Amino acid sequence: MAMVRPYRAADLPALYDICVRTADNGADGSHLYENPKIVGEIFAAPYAALLPDHAFVAEDDHGVAGYILGAPDTRAFEARCEAEWWPRLRERYADTADVPSRQRTREQWDAYYIHHPPPNPQACIDAAPAHLHIDLLPRLQGQGVGKRLMDAFLARVGGRAHLGCQAPNTRAQRFYEIYGFRRLEGVGPKSVVWMAIG
């Protein structure tokens, strides 16, 4: 049985690893990247660095294999990232705005994101100001670990949060709906399904 516990600084390498190994719509995305850390620089590390008290991990006998990360105030977190997180990364990752969007690789899209991070849709903020990211490696899936992580995070933020899920990741969407999230229709591009709870 995996243990759910608060994040510790020593867990950061595991967060990067889990992030890339779930980056292909929930499946291993390692093959999509020459630099496997770049996706974690966006969707995992800033939360661990800036809001570690809102991060939880799931650990079994083989190590950390799942996490939930997020922010209680999405707009405040976006502003803090702009001030404290993105500038450092922009020195390391070149902007790919000059690459036609249809020709960008996943890694080039992530580099573009670092230079042009999109704000979460206002309709999501209106539904629930907090947001989260949750990822589990296959060995922890289907055991109730995701629910325990979700319980821990939502207790920390008062039971209200939103999230975005890539449209092809229907397995994750089923989990969210069973947990109690509702879809926010007509929000953002069709490539992302936005959901909220609370």
mmCIF file of C-alpha atoms in Angstrom:
data_model
loop_
_atom_site.group_PDB
_atom_site.id
_atom_site.type_symbol
_atom_site.label_atom_id
_atom_site.label_comp_id
_atom_site.label_asym_id
_atom_site.label_seq_id
_atom_site.Cartn_x
_atom_site.Cartn_y
_atom_site.Cartn_z
ATOM 1 C CA MET A 1 0.000 0.000 0.000
ATOM 2 C CA ALA A 2 1.414 3.363 -1.017
ATOM 3 C CA MET A 3 1.751 6.083 1.580
ATOM 4 C CA VAL A 4 0.471 9.602 0.853
ATOM 5 C CA ARG A 5 2.560 12.241 2.582
ATOM 6 C CA PRO A 6 3.588 15.894 2.274
ATOM 7 C CA TYR A 7 6.208 16.722 -0.344
ATOM 8 C CA ARG A 8 9.848 16.976 0.720
ATOM 9 C CA ALA A 9 12.624 18.742 -1.192
ATOM 10 C CA ALA A 10 14.367 15.411 -1.809
ATOM 11 C CA ASP A 11 11.324 14.335 -3.858
ATOM 12 C CA LEU A 12 12.015 16.842 -6.657
ATOM 13 C CA PRO A 13 13.838 14.414 -9.002
ATOM 14 C CA ALA A 14 10.903 12.011 -8.708
ATOM 15 C CA LEU A 15 8.482 14.810 -9.651
ATOM 16 C CA TYR A 16 10.439 15.505 -12.840
ATOM 17 C CA ASP A 17 10.516 11.788 -13.645
ATOM 18 C CA ILE A 18 6.794 11.231 -13.048
ATOM 19 C CA CYS A 19 5.899 14.327 -15.043
ATOM 20 C CA VAL A 20 7.648 13.166 -18.217
ATOM 21 C CA ARG A 21 6.551 9.552 -17.737
ATOM 22 C CA THR A 22 2.906 10.685 -17.778
ATOM 23 C CA ALA A 23 3.303 13.466 -20.357
ATOM 24 C CA ASP A 24 1.776 11.642 -23.324
ATOM 25 C CA ASN A 25 -1.880 11.935 -22.302
ATOM 26 C CA GLY A 26 -1.154 9.930 -19.164
ATOM 27 C CA ALA A 27 1.298 7.534 -20.832
ATOM 28 C CA ASP A 28 5.087 7.686 -20.871
ATOM 29 C CA GLY A 29 6.166 10.740 -22.864
ATOM 30 C CA SER A 30 9.924 10.201 -22.602
ATOM 31 C CA HIS A 31 10.168 9.529 -26.342
ATOM 32 C CA LEU A 32 8.798 13.007 -27.083
ATOM 33 C CA TYR A 33 11.696 14.886 -25.483
ATOM 34 C CA GLU A 34 15.420 15.270 -25.939
ATOM 35 C CA ASN A 35 15.439 17.137 -22.622
ATOM 36 C CA PRO A 36 13.117 15.151 -20.345
ATOM 37 C CA LYS A 37 13.131 17.865 -17.668
ATOM 38 C CA ILE A 38 11.427 20.599 -19.685
ATOM 39 C CA VAL A 39 7.847 19.404 -19.123
ATOM 40 C CA GLY A 40 8.498 19.168 -15.378
ATOM 41 C CA GLU A 41 9.839 22.725 -15.406
ATOM 42 C CA ILE A 42 6.299 23.806 -16.315
ATOM 43 C CA PHE A 43 3.894 21.425 -14.627
ATOM 44 C CA ALA A 44 5.704 20.166 -11.524
ATOM 45 C CA ALA A 45 8.793 22.035 -10.309
ATOM 46 C CA PRO A 46 7.280 25.534 -9.935
ATOM 47 C CA TYR A 47 4.693 24.199 -7.499
ATOM 48 C CA ALA A 48 7.311 22.343 -5.483
ATOM 49 C CA ALA A 49 9.539 25.426 -5.408
ATOM 50 C CA LEU A 50 6.929 28.105 -4.740
ATOM 51 C CA LEU A 51 4.149 26.257 -2.903
ATOM 52 C CA PRO A 52 5.651 23.144 -1.295
ATOM 53 C CA ASP A 53 3.050 23.170 1.477
ATOM 54 C CA HIS A 54 0.369 22.421 -1.143
ATOM 55 C CA ALA A 55 2.233 19.424 -2.600
ATOM 56 C CA PHE A 56 1.724 15.782 -1.684
ATOM 57 C CA VAL A 57 3.346 12.604 -2.969
ATOM 58 C CA ALA A 58 2.487 8.913 -3.009
ATOM 59 C CA GLU A 59 5.353 6.598 -2.114
ATOM 60 C CA ASP A 60 5.567 2.804 -2.155
ATOM 61 C CA ASP A 61 8.435 0.408 -1.460
ATOM 62 C CA HIS A 62 10.051 1.401 -4.770
ATOM 63 C CA GLY A 63 9.913 5.155 -4.166
ATOM 64 C CA VAL A 64 7.744 8.137 -5.039
ATOM 65 C CA ALA A 65 5.420 7.257 -7.936
ATOM 66 C CA GLY A 66 2.683 9.884 -7.766
ATOM 67 C CA TYR A 67 2.031 13.480 -6.819
ATOM 68 C CA ILE A 68 -0.567 16.187 -6.550
ATOM 69 C CA LEU A 69 0.515 19.817 -6.841
ATOM 70 C CA GLY A 70 -1.395 23.035 -7.072
ATOM 71 C CA ALA A 71 -2.128 26.551 -5.974
ATOM 72 C CA PRO A 72 -4.920 27.896 -3.768
ATOM 73 C CA ASP A 73 -5.067 31.154 -5.753
ATOM 74 C CA THR A 74 -4.417 30.611 -9.448
ATOM 75 C CA ARG A 75 -4.027 34.261 -10.425
ATOM 76 C CA ALA A 76 -1.595 34.908 -7.557
ATOM 77 C CA PHE A 77 0.406 31.853 -8.579
ATOM 78 C CA GLU A 78 0.537 32.966 -12.223
ATOM 79 C CA ALA A 79 1.853 36.359 -11.109
ATOM 80 C CA ARG A 80 4.411 34.776 -8.816
ATOM 81 C CA CYS A 81 5.657 32.496 -11.591
ATOM 82 C CA GLU A 82 6.060 35.505 -13.871
ATOM 83 C CA ALA A 83 8.142 37.235 -11.214
ATOM 84 C CA GLU A 84 10.078 34.335 -9.721
ATOM 85 C CA TRP A 85 10.007 31.259 -11.968
ATOM 86 C CA TRP A 86 9.804 31.978 -15.703
ATOM 87 C CA PRO A 87 12.654 34.553 -15.935
ATOM 88 C CA ARG A 88 15.262 31.976 -14.909
ATOM 89 C CA LEU A 89 13.920 29.412 -17.366
ATOM 90 C CA ARG A 90 13.747 31.915 -20.210
ATOM 91 C CA GLU A 91 17.522 32.273 -19.950
ATOM 92 C CA ARG A 92 17.912 28.505 -20.424
ATOM 93 C CA TYR A 93 15.243 27.742 -23.015
ATOM 94 C CA ALA A 94 15.053 29.688 -26.270
ATOM 95 C CA ASP A 95 11.701 31.036 -27.388
ATOM 96 C CA THR A 96 10.321 29.006 -30.298
ATOM 97 C CA ALA A 97 7.818 31.613 -31.459
ATOM 98 C CA ASP A 98 9.579 31.713 -34.819
ATOM 99 C CA VAL A 99 8.804 28.014 -35.448
ATOM 100 C CA PRO A 100 5.404 27.656 -37.187
ATOM 101 C CA SER A 101 2.953 26.228 -34.671
ATOM 102 C CA ARG A 102 2.088 23.210 -36.821
ATOM 103 C CA GLN A 103 5.757 22.305 -37.073
ATOM 104 C CA ARG A 104 6.669 22.552 -33.377
ATOM 105 C CA THR A 105 7.672 19.406 -31.538
ATOM 106 C CA ARG A 106 6.316 18.821 -28.038
ATOM 107 C CA GLU A 107 9.589 20.086 -26.621
ATOM 108 C CA GLN A 108 9.374 23.228 -28.758
ATOM 109 C CA TRP A 109 5.797 23.770 -27.576
ATOM 110 C CA ASP A 110 6.992 23.558 -23.981
ATOM 111 C CA ALA A 111 9.750 26.076 -24.682
ATOM 112 C CA TYR A 112 7.130 28.359 -26.227
ATOM 113 C CA TYR A 113 4.962 27.902 -23.105
ATOM 114 C CA ILE A 114 7.825 29.047 -20.862
ATOM 115 C CA HIS A 115 8.028 32.333 -22.790
ATOM 116 C CA HIS A 116 4.265 32.737 -23.304
ATOM 117 C CA PRO A 117 2.480 30.997 -20.405
ATOM 118 C CA PRO A 118 -1.276 31.129 -20.991
ATOM 119 C CA PRO A 119 -3.437 32.161 -18.043
ATOM 120 C CA ASN A 120 -6.044 29.693 -16.918
ATOM 121 C CA PRO A 121 -9.468 30.648 -18.320
ATOM 122 C CA GLN A 122 -11.441 33.087 -16.196
ATOM 123 C CA ALA A 123 -14.435 30.716 -16.217
ATOM 124 C CA CYS A 124 -12.276 28.207 -14.332
ATOM 125 C CA ILE A 125 -11.233 30.813 -11.778
ATOM 126 C CA ASP A 126 -14.875 31.781 -11.316
ATOM 127 C CA ALA A 127 -15.806 28.139 -10.741
ATOM 128 C CA ALA A 128 -12.974 27.512 -8.270
ATOM 129 C CA PRO A 129 -9.922 29.745 -7.699
ATOM 130 C CA ALA A 130 -7.523 26.891 -6.851
ATOM 131 C CA HIS A 131 -6.070 24.561 -9.464
ATOM 132 C CA LEU A 132 -4.155 21.294 -9.393
ATOM 133 C CA HIS A 133 -2.042 18.778 -11.301
ATOM 134 C CA ILE A 134 -2.107 15.092 -10.366
ATOM 135 C CA ASP A 135 -0.059 12.289 -11.925
ATOM 136 C CA LEU A 136 0.546 8.671 -10.964
ATOM 137 C CA LEU A 137 2.767 6.068 -12.550
ATOM 138 C CA PRO A 138 0.918 2.911 -13.682
ATOM 139 C CA ARG A 139 2.022 0.850 -10.672
ATOM 140 C CA LEU A 140 -0.071 3.056 -8.374
ATOM 141 C CA GLN A 141 -3.136 3.428 -10.582
ATOM 142 C CA GLY A 142 -6.418 1.714 -9.767
ATOM 143 C CA GLN A 143 -5.633 1.340 -6.064
ATOM 144 C CA GLY A 144 -7.362 4.388 -4.610
ATOM 145 C CA VAL A 145 -4.110 6.338 -4.388
ATOM 146 C CA GLY A 146 -5.360 9.101 -6.683
ATOM 147 C CA LYS A 147 -8.393 9.591 -4.456
ATOM 148 C CA ARG A 148 -6.210 9.849 -1.360
ATOM 149 C CA LEU A 149 -3.974 12.425 -3.043
ATOM 150 C CA MET A 150 -7.019 14.384 -4.166
ATOM 151 C CA ASP A 151 -8.499 14.244 -0.658
ATOM 152 C CA ALA A 152 -5.270 15.629 0.828
ATOM 153 C CA PHE A 153 -4.995 18.519 -1.622
ATOM 154 C CA LEU A 154 -8.659 19.516 -1.549
ATOM 155 C CA ALA A 155 -8.629 19.517 2.255
ATOM 156 C CA ARG A 156 -5.743 21.996 2.042
ATOM 157 C CA VAL A 157 -7.582 24.365 -0.344
ATOM 158 C CA GLY A 158 -11.074 24.183 1.121
ATOM 159 C CA GLY A 159 -12.607 21.650 -1.261
ATOM 160 C CA ARG A 160 -12.747 23.810 -4.396
ATOM 161 C CA ALA A 161 -10.387 23.490 -7.369
ATOM 162 C CA HIS A 162 -10.225 23.245 -11.131
ATOM 163 C CA LEU A 163 -7.966 21.419 -13.548
ATOM 164 C CA GLY A 164 -7.293 21.036 -17.255
ATOM 165 C CA CYS A 165 -6.988 17.631 -18.884
ATOM 166 C CA GLN A 166 -5.876 16.858 -22.422
ATOM 167 C CA ALA A 167 -8.948 15.764 -24.367
ATOM 168 C CA PRO A 168 -7.509 12.374 -25.430
ATOM 169 C CA ASN A 169 -6.827 11.422 -21.803
ATOM 170 C CA THR A 170 -10.239 9.900 -21.215
ATOM 171 C CA ARG A 171 -9.012 7.618 -18.421
ATOM 172 C CA ALA A 172 -8.118 10.633 -16.287
ATOM 173 C CA GLN A 173 -11.404 12.336 -17.131
ATOM 174 C CA ARG A 174 -13.332 9.290 -15.903
ATOM 175 C CA PHE A 175 -11.411 9.394 -12.628
ATOM 176 C CA TYR A 176 -12.173 13.087 -12.144
ATOM 177 C CA GLU A 177 -15.862 12.625 -12.893
ATOM 178 C CA ILE A 178 -16.162 9.682 -10.503
ATOM 179 C CA TYR A 179 -14.431 11.771 -7.855
ATOM 180 C CA GLY A 180 -16.990 14.550 -8.327
ATOM 181 C CA PHE A 181 -15.539 17.024 -10.811
ATOM 182 C CA ARG A 182 -17.907 18.535 -13.367
ATOM 183 C CA ARG A 183 -17.017 19.594 -16.881
ATOM 184 C CA LEU A 184 -16.908 23.297 -17.672
ATOM 185 C CA GLU A 185 -18.434 23.413 -21.126
ATOM 186 C CA GLY A 186 -17.310 25.890 -23.778
ATOM 187 C CA VAL A 187 -14.097 26.853 -21.980
ATOM 188 C CA GLY A 188 -10.889 27.254 -23.968
ATOM 189 C CA PRO A 189 -9.799 25.202 -26.977
ATOM 190 C CA LYS A 190 -11.288 21.769 -27.570
ATOM 191 C CA SER A 191 -7.900 20.146 -27.013
ATOM 192 C CA VAL A 192 -8.308 20.671 -23.243
ATOM 193 C CA VAL A 193 -11.177 19.554 -21.037
ATOM 194 C CA TRP A 194 -11.593 21.906 -18.071
ATOM 195 C CA MET A 195 -13.257 20.592 -14.919
ATOM 196 C CA ALA A 196 -14.027 21.903 -11.441
ATOM 197 C CA ILE A 197 -15.197 20.692 -8.061
ATOM 198 C CA GLY A 198 -16.712 22.475 -5.086
#
